[in-house]
């Protein structure tokens, strides 16, 4: 595939302090841009990262036709670059796009675009366990027209941001009993931009009470645990691990499905089923609730220290050995080419 590359004259990498990165604040020298117009995706281009111009009438600003992905590139000690299950990301991007009446992106543009971009900005992917390059592929509606209908023009863009091992600090969560993230028949399963905007306000209320995130419950009854803002959720009761099944309200996380597989591979008792809030509260009261953790590309596995539901609060016990750290290590060893990869999840680019 022919990708036109316009390189920066001087890299800004020297000005970046890689030992002190805030997540998602610094971007690499280049980005990939691919336009969709007249019913077709044009040839992608790699150009210097920087501001782009859009008409104020561009549809994305008015009706939110925007979807994204979150991935990481990793480097091993030999300097080879790897992605984790990129085939799942492009499938999900296209599933998200379909739900928002946006055109599917040819998989080849995604894979080849990533490859060329990563090789061009390879200096930005630092070696060392925990270092990575966070990748943000996204599609937006750019047609300058404000009638409420799908756009005829789109842009697919990939921007890249160097990241260190992500530590979110101590995370405590509120179990939702009023607001909802997603509804049956809605867009919850899509990585649609609007899903995140609608969480900011309820999450800011949780912040005021000293909680960092919300575990969303089903919109109809608020009786079932679903997922967090950008993470799927796992519960450990005794030695059993439980996570909710995906449905049209829940994002089908790649980390989540990898953990389910690893649990099976390692003879950890895993159940994928509906989880009642009352079941978790009872397990907590009986001292059987051992762990609660989120899963997602950014943090891999994020242990949760405590939760609140209505007037009930609970602090998780401190354990010597946790499923959370077990899965985090297993996944990172695969991602960084430090262990065997029996499922073929690691893809060298
Ligand atoms: C991205 C995301 C996840 C995690 O998905 P991964 O593929 O594991 O990164 C979970 N829930 C929501 C709502 C998300 O947006």
Short mmCIF file of N, CA, C and O in Angstrom, two decimals, residues 9-111:
data_model
loop_
_atom_site.label_atom_id
_atom_site.label_comp_id
_atom_site.label_asym_id
_atom_site.label_seq_id
_atom_site.Cartn_x
_atom_site.Cartn_y
_atom_site.Cartn_z
N UNK A 9 10.88 18.17 10.05
CA UNK A 9 12.26 18.58 9.79
C UNK A 9 13.14 18.29 10.99
O UNK A 9 14.23 17.74 10.87
N UNK A 10 12.62 18.64 12.17
CA UNK A 10 13.37 18.28 13.38
C UNK A 10 12.41 17.64 14.37
O UNK A 10 11.31 18.16 14.62
N UNK A 11 12.84 16.54 14.93
CA UNK A 11 12.02 15.84 15.92
C UNK A 11 11.98 16.65 17.21
O UNK A 11 12.96 17.31 17.56
N UNK A 12 10.84 16.56 17.92
CA UNK A 12 10.76 17.26 19.21
C UNK A 12 11.09 16.30 20.36
O UNK A 12 10.95 16.66 21.54
N UNK A 13 11.60 15.12 20.04
CA UNK A 13 11.78 14.10 21.07
C UNK A 13 12.76 14.53 22.17
O UNK A 13 12.60 14.16 23.33
N UNK A 14 13.76 15.35 21.78
CA UNK A 14 14.76 15.77 22.77
C UNK A 14 14.14 16.60 23.90
O UNK A 14 14.68 16.66 25.00
N UNK A 15 13.00 17.22 23.61
CA UNK A 15 12.39 18.10 24.62
C UNK A 15 11.47 17.32 25.58
O UNK A 15 10.88 17.91 26.48
N UNK A 16 11.34 16.00 25.36
CA UNK A 16 10.39 15.23 26.17
C UNK A 16 11.11 14.50 27.31
O UNK A 16 12.12 13.85 27.10
N UNK A 17 10.60 14.66 28.53
CA UNK A 17 11.15 13.96 29.69
C UNK A 17 10.40 12.63 29.85
O UNK A 17 9.31 12.58 30.40
N UNK A 18 11.02 11.56 29.34
CA UNK A 18 10.35 10.26 29.33
C UNK A 18 10.22 9.64 30.72
O UNK A 18 9.53 8.65 30.89
N UNK A 19 10.91 10.22 31.70
CA UNK A 19 10.79 9.65 33.04
C UNK A 19 9.67 10.33 33.83
O UNK A 19 9.41 10.03 34.98
N UNK A 20 9.02 11.28 33.19
CA UNK A 20 7.99 12.04 33.90
C UNK A 20 6.85 12.41 32.95
O UNK A 20 6.62 13.56 32.63
N UNK A 21 6.15 11.38 32.50
CA UNK A 21 5.09 11.59 31.50
C UNK A 21 3.73 11.55 32.17
O UNK A 21 3.45 10.64 32.94
N UNK A 22 2.89 12.53 31.89
CA UNK A 22 1.49 12.40 32.30
C UNK A 22 0.76 11.73 31.14
O UNK A 22 1.00 12.06 29.99
N UNK A 23 -0.17 10.86 31.48
CA UNK A 23 -0.83 10.06 30.45
C UNK A 23 -1.56 10.95 29.41
O UNK A 23 -2.36 11.80 29.77
N UNK A 24 -1.22 10.71 28.14
CA UNK A 24 -1.97 11.35 27.06
C UNK A 24 -1.74 12.84 26.86
O UNK A 24 -2.61 13.53 26.33
N UNK A 25 -0.59 13.35 27.28
CA UNK A 25 -0.34 14.80 27.16
C UNK A 25 0.65 15.13 26.05
O UNK A 25 0.62 16.23 25.50
N UNK A 26 1.55 14.19 25.78
CA UNK A 26 2.61 14.45 24.80
C UNK A 26 2.36 13.55 23.59
O UNK A 26 1.98 12.39 23.75
N UNK A 27 2.58 14.08 22.40
CA UNK A 27 2.34 13.28 21.20
C UNK A 27 3.61 13.21 20.36
O UNK A 27 4.47 14.10 20.43
N UNK A 28 3.71 12.15 19.59
CA UNK A 28 4.93 11.91 18.82
C UNK A 28 5.03 12.89 17.64
O UNK A 28 4.16 13.74 17.45
N UNK A 29 6.05 12.74 16.84
CA UNK A 29 6.27 13.68 15.74
C UNK A 29 5.23 13.56 14.62
O UNK A 29 4.96 14.54 13.93
N UNK A 30 4.69 12.36 14.43
CA UNK A 30 3.84 12.15 13.26
C UNK A 30 2.46 11.60 13.59
O UNK A 30 2.25 11.06 14.67
N UNK A 31 1.57 11.74 12.64
CA UNK A 31 0.24 11.13 12.76
C UNK A 31 -0.18 10.62 11.38
O UNK A 31 0.34 11.07 10.35
N UNK A 32 -1.10 9.66 11.40
CA UNK A 32 -1.62 9.14 10.14
C UNK A 32 -3.00 9.73 9.90
O UNK A 32 -3.81 9.80 10.82
N UNK A 33 -3.24 10.16 8.68
CA UNK A 33 -4.55 10.72 8.34
C UNK A 33 -5.04 10.07 7.05
O UNK A 33 -4.28 9.95 6.08
N UNK A 34 -6.30 9.64 7.07
CA UNK A 34 -6.89 9.02 5.88
C UNK A 34 -8.30 9.58 5.71
O UNK A 34 -9.09 9.56 6.65
N UNK A 35 -8.59 10.08 4.54
CA UNK A 35 -9.89 10.73 4.31
C UNK A 35 -10.85 9.80 3.58
O UNK A 35 -10.44 9.02 2.71
N UNK A 36 -12.11 9.94 3.94
CA UNK A 36 -13.18 9.21 3.25
C UNK A 36 -14.05 10.24 2.55
O UNK A 36 -14.57 11.16 3.19
N UNK A 37 -14.17 10.11 1.26
CA UNK A 37 -15.02 11.04 0.52
C UNK A 37 -15.54 10.36 -0.74
O UNK A 37 -14.91 9.43 -1.24
N UNK A 38 -16.70 10.78 -1.21
CA UNK A 38 -17.34 10.16 -2.37
C UNK A 38 -17.44 8.63 -2.23
O UNK A 38 -17.19 7.90 -3.19
N UNK A 39 -17.73 8.19 -1.04
CA UNK A 39 -17.95 6.76 -0.83
C UNK A 39 -16.70 5.90 -0.79
O UNK A 39 -16.78 4.68 -0.85
N UNK A 40 -15.54 6.54 -0.68
CA UNK A 40 -14.29 5.75 -0.69
C UNK A 40 -13.25 6.29 0.26
O UNK A 40 -13.14 7.51 0.45
N UNK A 41 -12.47 5.37 0.81
CA UNK A 41 -11.29 5.77 1.59
C UNK A 41 -10.16 6.07 0.62
O UNK A 41 -9.85 5.26 -0.26
N UNK A 42 -9.54 7.22 0.79
CA UNK A 42 -8.40 7.59 -0.07
C UNK A 42 -7.12 6.97 0.49
O UNK A 42 -7.15 6.32 1.53
N UNK A 43 -6.00 7.22 -0.17
CA UNK A 43 -4.73 6.71 0.35
C UNK A 43 -4.37 7.45 1.62
O UNK A 43 -4.48 8.68 1.67
N UNK A 44 -3.93 6.71 2.64
CA UNK A 44 -3.54 7.40 3.88
C UNK A 44 -2.24 8.17 3.70
O UNK A 44 -1.45 7.89 2.80
N UNK A 45 -2.04 9.14 4.58
CA UNK A 45 -0.81 9.92 4.58
C UNK A 45 -0.28 9.99 6.00
O UNK A 45 -1.07 10.02 6.96
N UNK A 46 1.03 10.03 6.12
CA UNK A 46 1.63 10.30 7.42
C UNK A 46 2.22 11.70 7.35
O UNK A 46 3.00 12.00 6.45
N UNK A 47 1.80 12.52 8.29
CA UNK A 47 2.23 13.93 8.27
C UNK A 47 2.67 14.33 9.68
O UNK A 47 2.40 13.60 10.64
N UNK A 48 3.35 15.48 9.81
CA UNK A 48 3.73 15.92 11.16
C UNK A 48 2.50 16.07 12.05
O UNK A 48 1.46 16.58 11.59
N UNK A 49 2.63 15.66 13.32
CA UNK A 49 1.54 15.87 14.27
C UNK A 49 1.32 17.37 14.44
O UNK A 49 2.28 18.13 14.59
N UNK A 50 0.08 17.81 14.42
CA UNK A 50 -0.17 19.23 14.63
C UNK A 50 -1.63 19.55 14.41
O UNK A 50 -2.44 18.68 14.09
N UNK A 51 -1.98 20.83 14.59
CA UNK A 51 -3.38 21.24 14.44
C UNK A 51 -3.90 20.96 13.04
O UNK A 51 -3.14 21.00 12.07
N UNK A 52 -5.19 20.67 12.96
CA UNK A 52 -5.83 20.45 11.66
C UNK A 52 -6.97 21.45 11.58
O UNK A 52 -7.47 21.90 12.60
N UNK A 53 -7.41 21.75 10.40
CA UNK A 53 -8.55 22.68 10.30
C UNK A 53 -9.80 21.93 9.85
O UNK A 53 -9.75 21.03 9.01
N UNK A 54 -10.91 22.29 10.48
CA UNK A 54 -12.23 21.75 10.13
C UNK A 54 -13.20 22.91 10.12
O UNK A 54 -13.06 23.85 10.90
N UNK A 55 -14.19 22.81 9.27
CA UNK A 55 -15.20 23.87 9.30
C UNK A 55 -16.02 23.74 10.58
O UNK A 55 -16.26 22.63 11.06
N UNK A 56 -16.47 24.87 11.12
CA UNK A 56 -17.30 24.82 12.34
C UNK A 56 -18.57 23.99 12.13
O UNK A 56 -19.15 23.50 13.09
N UNK A 57 -18.97 23.84 10.89
CA UNK A 57 -20.17 23.06 10.60
C UNK A 57 -19.87 21.56 10.49
O UNK A 57 -20.80 20.77 10.28
N UNK A 58 -18.61 21.17 10.65
CA UNK A 58 -18.30 19.73 10.53
C UNK A 58 -19.23 18.94 11.44
O UNK A 58 -19.42 19.27 12.62
N UNK A 59 -19.81 17.88 10.91
CA UNK A 59 -20.89 17.19 11.62
C UNK A 59 -20.48 16.63 12.98
O UNK A 59 -21.30 16.55 13.89
N UNK A 60 -19.21 16.28 13.11
CA UNK A 60 -18.79 15.70 14.39
C UNK A 60 -19.06 16.65 15.55
O UNK A 60 -19.38 16.22 16.66
N UNK A 61 -18.96 17.96 15.31
CA UNK A 61 -19.14 18.93 16.39
C UNK A 61 -20.59 19.05 16.83
O UNK A 61 -20.88 19.55 17.91
N UNK A 62 -21.50 18.61 15.98
CA UNK A 62 -22.92 18.82 16.27
C UNK A 62 -23.64 17.55 16.67
O UNK A 62 -24.48 17.56 17.56
N UNK A 63 -23.28 16.44 16.01
CA UNK A 63 -24.03 15.21 16.25
C UNK A 63 -23.16 14.08 16.77
O UNK A 63 -23.62 12.95 16.91
N UNK A 64 -21.90 14.37 17.01
CA UNK A 64 -21.07 13.41 17.73
C UNK A 64 -20.77 12.12 16.99
O UNK A 64 -20.58 11.08 17.63
N UNK A 65 -20.71 12.18 15.68
CA UNK A 65 -20.28 10.97 14.97
C UNK A 65 -18.76 10.85 15.13
O UNK A 65 -17.99 11.41 14.35
N UNK A 66 -18.37 10.13 16.17
CA UNK A 66 -16.95 9.97 16.48
C UNK A 66 -16.76 8.67 17.24
O UNK A 66 -17.49 8.40 18.20
N UNK A 67 -15.82 7.85 16.78
CA UNK A 67 -15.50 6.60 17.48
C UNK A 67 -13.98 6.49 17.59
O UNK A 67 -13.26 7.10 16.81
N UNK A 68 -13.53 5.69 18.57
CA UNK A 68 -12.08 5.59 18.74
C UNK A 68 -11.67 4.21 19.22
O UNK A 68 -12.51 3.37 19.54
N UNK A 69 -10.38 4.00 19.24
CA UNK A 69 -9.79 2.79 19.81
C UNK A 69 -8.67 3.21 20.76
O UNK A 69 -8.19 4.35 20.70
N UNK A 70 -8.26 2.31 21.63
CA UNK A 70 -7.11 2.55 22.50
C UNK A 70 -6.24 1.33 22.45
O UNK A 70 -6.71 0.23 22.71
N UNK A 71 -4.98 1.52 22.04
CA UNK A 71 -4.05 0.37 21.90
C UNK A 71 -2.70 0.81 22.43
O UNK A 71 -2.48 1.99 22.68
N UNK A 72 -1.78 -0.15 22.51
CA UNK A 72 -0.41 0.21 22.88
C UNK A 72 0.58 -0.53 21.99
O UNK A 72 0.32 -1.68 21.60
N UNK A 73 1.72 0.12 21.73
CA UNK A 73 2.85 -0.55 21.09
C UNK A 73 3.93 -0.74 22.15
O UNK A 73 4.14 0.15 22.99
N UNK A 74 4.55 -1.92 22.12
CA UNK A 74 5.55 -2.28 23.12
C UNK A 74 6.86 -2.62 22.41
O UNK A 74 6.86 -3.09 21.28
N UNK A 75 7.97 -2.41 23.10
CA UNK A 75 9.27 -2.76 22.54
C UNK A 75 9.95 -3.78 23.44
O UNK A 75 9.92 -3.62 24.67
N UNK A 76 10.54 -4.79 22.85
CA UNK A 76 11.29 -5.75 23.68
C UNK A 76 12.76 -5.33 23.75
O UNK A 76 13.15 -4.29 23.19
N UNK A 77 13.58 -6.13 24.42
CA UNK A 77 14.97 -5.75 24.65
C UNK A 77 15.77 -5.66 23.34
O UNK A 77 16.78 -4.97 23.27
N UNK A 78 15.30 -6.37 22.30
CA UNK A 78 15.99 -6.29 21.01
C UNK A 78 15.54 -5.11 20.17
O UNK A 78 16.04 -4.91 19.06
N UNK A 79 14.57 -4.37 20.65
CA UNK A 79 14.08 -3.22 19.89
C UNK A 79 12.98 -3.56 18.89
O UNK A 79 12.59 -2.72 18.08
N UNK A 80 12.49 -4.80 18.93
CA UNK A 80 11.36 -5.14 18.06
C UNK A 80 10.07 -4.54 18.64
O UNK A 80 9.91 -4.47 19.86
N UNK A 81 9.18 -4.15 17.73
CA UNK A 81 7.92 -3.49 18.15
C UNK A 81 6.77 -4.49 18.05
O UNK A 81 6.64 -5.21 17.05
N UNK A 82 5.91 -4.49 19.07
CA UNK A 82 4.77 -5.41 19.09
C UNK A 82 3.47 -4.68 19.40
O UNK A 82 3.46 -3.70 20.13
N UNK A 83 2.40 -5.22 18.83
CA UNK A 83 1.05 -4.79 19.20
C UNK A 83 0.36 -5.99 19.85
O UNK A 83 0.76 -7.14 19.63
N UNK A 84 -0.68 -5.71 20.63
CA UNK A 84 -1.44 -6.76 21.30
C UNK A 84 -2.82 -6.87 20.65
O UNK A 84 -3.61 -5.93 20.72
N UNK A 85 -3.07 -7.97 19.99
CA UNK A 85 -4.36 -8.27 19.36
C UNK A 85 -4.93 -7.13 18.50
O UNK A 85 -6.10 -6.72 18.68
N UNK A 86 -4.12 -6.58 17.59
CA UNK A 86 -4.60 -5.45 16.79
C UNK A 86 -5.80 -5.81 15.90
O UNK A 86 -6.61 -4.95 15.56
N UNK A 87 -5.90 -7.09 15.54
CA UNK A 87 -7.05 -7.53 14.74
C UNK A 87 -8.37 -7.30 15.49
O UNK A 87 -9.39 -6.97 14.88
N UNK A 88 -8.33 -7.43 16.81
CA UNK A 88 -9.53 -7.19 17.61
C UNK A 88 -9.88 -5.70 17.61
O UNK A 88 -11.04 -5.31 17.63
N UNK A 89 -8.85 -4.86 17.59
CA UNK A 89 -9.11 -3.41 17.62
C UNK A 89 -9.78 -2.93 16.33
O UNK A 89 -10.71 -2.13 16.39
N UNK A 90 -9.30 -3.40 15.20
CA UNK A 90 -9.92 -2.91 13.96
C UNK A 90 -11.33 -3.46 13.81
O UNK A 90 -12.24 -2.76 13.35
N UNK A 91 -11.54 -4.69 14.28
CA UNK A 91 -12.91 -5.23 14.23
C UNK A 91 -13.84 -4.39 15.09
O UNK A 91 -14.97 -4.09 14.71
N UNK A 92 -13.36 -4.04 16.26
CA UNK A 92 -14.19 -3.26 17.18
C UNK A 92 -14.40 -1.84 16.66
O UNK A 92 -15.49 -1.28 16.79
N UNK A 93 -13.35 -1.26 16.07
CA UNK A 93 -13.51 0.09 15.50
C UNK A 93 -14.62 0.07 14.45
O UNK A 93 -15.48 0.95 14.42
N UNK A 94 -14.60 -0.94 13.62
CA UNK A 94 -15.62 -1.01 12.56
C UNK A 94 -17.01 -1.33 13.11
O UNK A 94 -18.01 -0.86 12.58
N UNK A 95 -17.06 -2.10 14.20
CA UNK A 95 -18.37 -2.36 14.84
C UNK A 95 -18.90 -1.07 15.45
O UNK A 95 -20.10 -0.77 15.36
N UNK A 96 -18.01 -0.29 16.05
CA UNK A 96 -18.42 1.01 16.62
C UNK A 96 -18.91 1.92 15.50
O UNK A 96 -19.96 2.56 15.61
N UNK A 97 -18.15 1.98 14.40
CA UNK A 97 -18.51 2.84 13.27
C UNK A 97 -19.88 2.45 12.72
O UNK A 97 -20.71 3.31 12.44
N UNK A 98 -20.10 1.16 12.56
CA UNK A 98 -21.37 0.71 11.99
C UNK A 98 -22.55 1.23 12.82
O UNK A 98 -23.55 1.71 12.27
N UNK A 99 -22.39 1.16 14.14
CA UNK A 99 -23.49 1.60 15.02
C UNK A 99 -23.78 3.09 14.89
O UNK A 99 -24.88 3.54 15.15
N UNK A 100 -22.72 3.85 14.51
CA UNK A 100 -22.91 5.30 14.34
C UNK A 100 -23.08 5.69 12.87
O UNK A 100 -22.88 6.85 12.50
N UNK A 101 -23.46 4.71 12.06
CA UNK A 101 -23.71 4.95 10.63
C UNK A 101 -22.50 5.54 9.92
O UNK A 101 -22.63 6.41 9.05
N UNK A 102 -21.32 5.07 10.33
CA UNK A 102 -20.07 5.53 9.72
C UNK A 102 -19.48 4.39 8.91
O UNK A 102 -19.71 3.22 9.21
N UNK A 103 -18.69 4.71 7.88
CA UNK A 103 -18.19 3.64 7.00
C UNK A 103 -17.08 2.82 7.66
O UNK A 103 -16.30 3.34 8.44
N UNK A 104 -17.04 1.53 7.31
CA UNK A 104 -15.97 0.66 7.81
C UNK A 104 -14.65 1.06 7.16
O UNK A 104 -14.60 1.46 6.00
N UNK A 105 -13.58 0.96 7.92
CA UNK A 105 -12.24 1.24 7.41
C UNK A 105 -11.62 -0.08 6.93
O UNK A 105 -11.68 -1.08 7.65
N UNK A 106 -11.04 -0.12 5.73
CA UNK A 106 -10.38 -1.35 5.29
C UNK A 106 -9.28 -1.74 6.29
O UNK A 106 -8.49 -0.89 6.71
N UNK A 107 -9.26 -3.02 6.68
CA UNK A 107 -8.30 -3.47 7.70
C UNK A 107 -6.86 -3.20 7.29
O UNK A 107 -6.00 -2.92 8.11
N UNK A 108 -6.62 -3.26 6.00
CA UNK A 108 -5.25 -3.06 5.51
C UNK A 108 -4.74 -1.65 5.82
O UNK A 108 -3.56 -1.47 6.13
N UNK A 109 -5.62 -0.67 5.72
CA UNK A 109 -5.21 0.71 6.01
C UNK A 109 -4.82 0.81 7.49
O UNK A 109 -3.82 1.42 7.85
N UNK A 110 -5.60 0.15 8.32
CA UNK A 110 -5.34 0.16 9.76
C UNK A 110 -3.99 -0.49 10.06
O UNK A 110 -3.12 0.10 10.72
N UNK A 111 -3.80 -1.69 9.58
CA UNK A 111 -2.58 -2.44 9.92
C UNK A 111 -1.33 -1.82 9.29
O UNK A 111 -0.31 -1.63 9.95
#
